[in-house]
Amino acid sequence: MSDSAASSDTQARAASARQRRMTTRASVKIGEKLAGGIITVGGLMVIVAVLGIMVFLVRVVVPLMASGELQGNVRYQLDTGQDVTWIVGDEFQTIGLALAAEGRVIGYHIPSGQEIRREQWDFGDATVTSVAGSLGRDRIALGFDDGTVRFATLGVDNTSTARRNLPSGLTTLDARDRALDGRVFTEVGTGDFRTLEPIIELGDGEQVSDFAITAIDYRIGGTSDRPVFSFATLDSDNQVRVSRSRVQLNMMTGEETTTTTTTELPPLGLEPGVTPTGVLVSGNADRVLVAADNGFVFRYDLRDADNPELAERIRVADDGVGVTAMTFLTAEDALVVGTDAGDLMVYFRLQTGTPDTTDGRELVRARTHAQMPAAITDISEAQRGKEFVATDAEGNVWVYQSTADQILFQLQRSGTVTTDSIAMLFPRSNGVMLASRGGEVEAWSYDVPHPEVTLAVLFGRIWYEGYSEPGFTWQSTAGTDTVEPKYSLVPLVFGTFKAAFYAMIFAVPIALMAAIYTSEFVDKRVRGTVKPMMEMMESLPTVVLGFIAALVLAPLVEEWIGAVLLGFFALPMGLMIGAFAWQTLPAPVALKYDGFPKFTLMGVSIVLTAWIASRLGVTLETLLFSGDFKQWTTGRIGTGTPFMFLILLPLCYFVVAWGFRKQFGHHYRDLIDSMDRSRAGMIDAGRWMALLAVAMGLSLAVASLLTLIGYDPRGSFIDSYQQRNALVVGFIMAFAVIPNIYTLAEDALNSVPGHLRAASLACGATPWQTARWVVLPTAASGVFSAVMMGMGRAVGETMIVVMAAGNTPIMEWNIFSGLRTLSATIAIELPEAVRDGTNYRILFLAALTLFVMTFIINTGAELIRQRFRKRAFNL
Amino acid sequence: MSDTLEFEPTAYHVKKSNAGPALDIADFNLWYGEKQALFDNNLEIQKGQVTALIGPSGCGKSTLLRCLNRMNDLVDGLRIEGTIRVDGFDIYGKGVDVIALRKRMGMVFQKPNPFAMSIYDNITYPLRVDGVTKKSILDDTVEHALQQAALWGEVKDRLNDSALGLSGGQQQRLCIARAVASDPEVLLMDEPCSALDPIATARIEELIEELKGTYSIVMVTHSMAQAARVSDNTAFMYLGRLIEYGDTDTIFTNPERARTNDYVTGRFG
Ligand SMILES: Nc1ncnc2c1ncn2[C@@H]1O[C@H](COP(=O)(O)OP(=O)(O)OP(=O)(O)O)[C@@H](O)[C@H]1O
Ligand SMILES: [Mg+2]
């Protein structure tokens, strides 16, 4: 190789080296871009996922709050000829039936108004003066001007016809429906035809009074195979009667016989000029209510059928205002009253023990609904749910949801029409039909998907039927049709916090003590084993913990409650005694056995005290709780003193110890310093026992004093004992939460700069003093955020509470009662909830609430931690 | 390489104090795990005097200083041999109350490390851990300590402000005030001026000048000039060994060991 070749070679290499230095290789650039892109996409995906969950939850929840939407209305004139006294429509809003006062019945197609059926009932000379329907509206009772009452069926039968069986010669009513012989065929999705047919049957009559029947009410009670028909009548002589008809099947002949017994009720005792305006009877005919135009409602008590009583007379409207209409809501506990001033009020019959009524019950106003512009002319309740429709003298039609106290549908017609019309709600409460006396029919349909849900229902106090006062109630699955589901999230939020609170009571001290211990008192090796162990504990499936809590711990605690209570006091005391015993050992011995033997001794003393506690548990129960703790908690036996004594004992001890230090601290220290180790230990033990004795005395005195002034913890945070209770849940949930708190708190304590620790130790502080005065305050926000994180975990915890909390949605702090959390409710109820139903959406709202709660807690914790970090950097 | 392995014995020419030794370090060896950090150190710290510890980085000055109040105790795998005596008792002996020992030794660290508390609470901290709660005693101590640390004038109106609001130099003087607040016998200072500007350094040096006599001061420093200015005796350490210990003037003007000479004249280290 020549020189020049060599030099050009080096030149080339130098050049390429320079080149390499000046440009970045494409692959590096691409790699950089790619990595950046992937990281950005990954990060964005996380944010999108979280937001997506949020959006999803919100989207499911929002329809809960949606207000009504008018979907259509029709209006036409029927050829009734006479006054329309009754209308009824089927749940598909297809066939309507109108009854006129002199017996003409017209069946019509609701959407188009075409007449499909016409019938004439023979009432003789009599004219219908009042009509009442059973809850389903299909069975009616007619009151006549000659004092007779007749029964009839006026309803729509629903069957199905297969396409191939469809008769020919159908007439087309509209795009959807076809008719033949008064039947209406509607094609449904499956290819079959829904077939609706009016049932128009007139039954027998009965002479009830010599006067015209001015008002009537009709109920069907009893069982479906043994119905009891009850009706109450009011005649123009102001006489109220109740009749009960029983249908009995003769076993021999197979013949049905109806026996009717009529009872005349005691007189209303109205002043002259006062007219009764309405009558109501309960399903089993034990109650009759009469309204009058002087603003009074009269209540008869018929529980003793042979001996009816006028139990109550109550003014429900202001002076000079008359009651014009009234009705029961489905469960018959709520009475809706309308007045000629347009007021609509709901009264509950409550057992108040009042002496003003003969049966100790009274009607109490529970709600006042939005006032209508003119006098109420008619109120008609829904067949299901707590909706009702009210009409007023100016032709306004408003549909209310009573429990939620909201107006679902509002037809404002003041001034444009003046009618005296009758209204009805379609069975699904999704439409109203109105008929004027003159036979003009109007129908509206609207859609309020979840009429029973408002913010107030979810988060406020609601007075439900059958309850003696407004409250927060969760009861999402109602037992029967007439009981409405109750959706207050408050007890669930409360239960969530209660579980978290009791878990934190156990978890925080233990976790923080452990964190302080490993970060401040032991060398790295111990820390290196404890931390992974804690992390392993974190990975314990909570379903296993819940299982242990429910099936092992709960029965155990229940059986050994006395010992458990004693244990809370005995364990610290045992440890203290152990520590003092250790102190009395001579210094060389103590030093020699420091470490493992000392730990063993601690373990032994814990086991020993636990054993002693279990032995003494029964004695404690006998001594303090009259022998049976569970009985005692109910408040039936014993006083609150023993429990307050136990609760106050630690507090009193601190007070006494503090006082002692304040008063004699100096002298005592001098005394101790002047003695050798074991003597000082003994003296110290003596001092401790003396202090404990004084504390016990003080605690007893305070507890007795509290009892004297009438304070009893039972009924507040102590109440009747349930096996699955907050104590058990708190204890086991603490296991799930401790690792979280421990790990974060330990990190926070460890991140306190070592030079601060050194500074404190160099000042002659003990490790405990250093931890207490320097490390903890410096790490305070970090430790606090660790506690908050633990809280967040406890709030969201599901399996443990599902299994061990009893899931009773009650709102009391009682540590011995169960609870129901948001998460447990979701876990339990969601699998059963109908998709897009009210319960389903409310469970999603519960999830959203939980999400928001944990979000707030965690964000708070994070903010505090950031502040902490900033402060730590300043040090 | 050979000179790191062969060492001459320590050269001594100590200026003795009338009061005798405050600390007597004898045949002291120390290991961090397997690694030996101090080799056969023998020296007496004179009462009421300022003793400077000098030497190149990593030679064991801080290690030795931290041994004097057993701040090394928490280091894992630490092992020592030899004795350090205070008033005749061995601080590494059995049954020694370490807490009590530390109360006799104030310590000032390289970096100012006030607690995140008020100035007042910082200074009273050593008393409060002792259980002193009487306001009058605490007040007196604060004023006295701050005056000793030449900080009283600057902070007397803001005793309840956070100590973290002070400047670096003020913080270091506060730490000195905290160290002297509990009235210790010995003051241990590990490069107390390394984070300070020349003016603050001068104040601290003045302070050491004032405190000397009352306290026995052991000070680690990297500044030859500082050691020469403030100390009575100087100990020169090298790779864990004490090379020369004696009168400061002699160390800086006419050291007995060549290595000392090389170091103080800036030829290595
Ligand atoms: N905690 C420790 N664990 C292990 N080795 C340590 C520890 N502290 C110090 N050492 C080692 O001991 C030797 C002496 O360290 P030391 O901190 O005492 O040096 P120094 O003289 O104070 O140095 P500088 O002037 O840089 O502060 C060094 O080699 C160092 O690496
Ligand atoms: Mg150092």
Coordinates of N, CA and C in Angstrom, one line a residue, chain B residues 18 28 35 44-45 47 51 57 66 76 79 87 99 110 125-126 135 146-147 164 181 200 221 227 244 249 256:
Chain B
N18 N -4.5 23.3 78.7 CA -4.3 23.1 80.2 C -5.4 22.2 80.8
F28 N -8.0 3.2 66.9 CA -9.4 3.2 66.4 C -9.4 2.7 64.9
K35 N -14.9 -3.2 53.8 CA -13.9 -2.1 53.4 C -13.5 -1.4 54.7
E44 N -5.8 12.7 70.6 CA -6.5 13.3 71.7 C -7.0 14.6 71.3
I45 N -8.3 14.9 71.5 CA -8.8 16.2 71.2 C -8.7 17.0 72.4
K47 N -9.2 19.9 75.2 CA -10.4 20.6 75.7 C -10.3 22.1 75.4
T51 N -9.8 21.9 66.9 CA -9.0 20.9 66.2 C -9.6 20.8 64.8
S57 N -10.3 14.2 49.8 CA -11.7 13.7 49.8 C -11.7 12.2 50.0
R66 N -18.1 11.4 62.7 CA -19.4 10.8 63.1 C -19.2 9.8 64.2
D76 N -25.5 0.3 58.1 CA -25.5 -1.2 58.1 C -24.1 -1.7 57.9
R79 N -18.5 -1.8 61.5 CA -17.8 -2.5 62.6 C -16.6 -1.6 63.1
D87 N -14.0 11.6 79.1 CA -13.9 11.6 80.5 C -13.7 10.2 81.1
I99 N -28.0 8.2 73.6 CA -28.8 9.5 73.6 C -28.1 10.5 74.5
Q110 N -22.4 19.6 57.2 CA -21.9 20.3 56.0 C -23.0 21.2 55.3
Y125 N -35.4 22.8 70.2 CA -35.6 21.3 70.0 C -34.8 20.5 70.9
P126 N -33.5 20.7 71.1 CA -32.7 19.8 72.0 C -33.2 19.9 73.4
K135 N -41.3 28.0 79.8 CA -41.1 29.0 78.8 C -39.9 29.9 79.1
L146 N -28.7 32.2 70.1 CA -28.7 33.0 68.9 C -27.6 34.1 69.0
Q147 N -27.4 34.6 70.2 CA -26.3 35.5 70.3 C -25.0 34.9 70.1
L164 N -37.0 27.8 57.4 CA -36.6 27.5 56.0 C -36.6 28.8 55.2
A181 N -27.3 25.1 71.8 CA -28.4 25.5 72.7 C -28.5 24.5 73.9
A200 N -20.3 35.0 54.8 CA -20.9 34.1 55.8 C -19.8 33.3 56.4
T221 N -12.5 20.4 57.5 CA -12.5 21.5 56.5 C -11.6 21.1 55.3
A227 N -8.4 26.3 58.1 CA -7.8 25.5 59.2 C -6.7 26.3 59.8
E244 N -0.4 13.0 60.3 CA 0.3 14.0 61.2 C -0.7 14.7 62.0
D249 N 0.3 25.7 63.3 CA 1.3 26.5 62.7 C 2.4 25.6 62.1
E256 N 6.1 17.7 59.5 CA 7.1 16.6 59.6 C 7.1 15.6 58.5

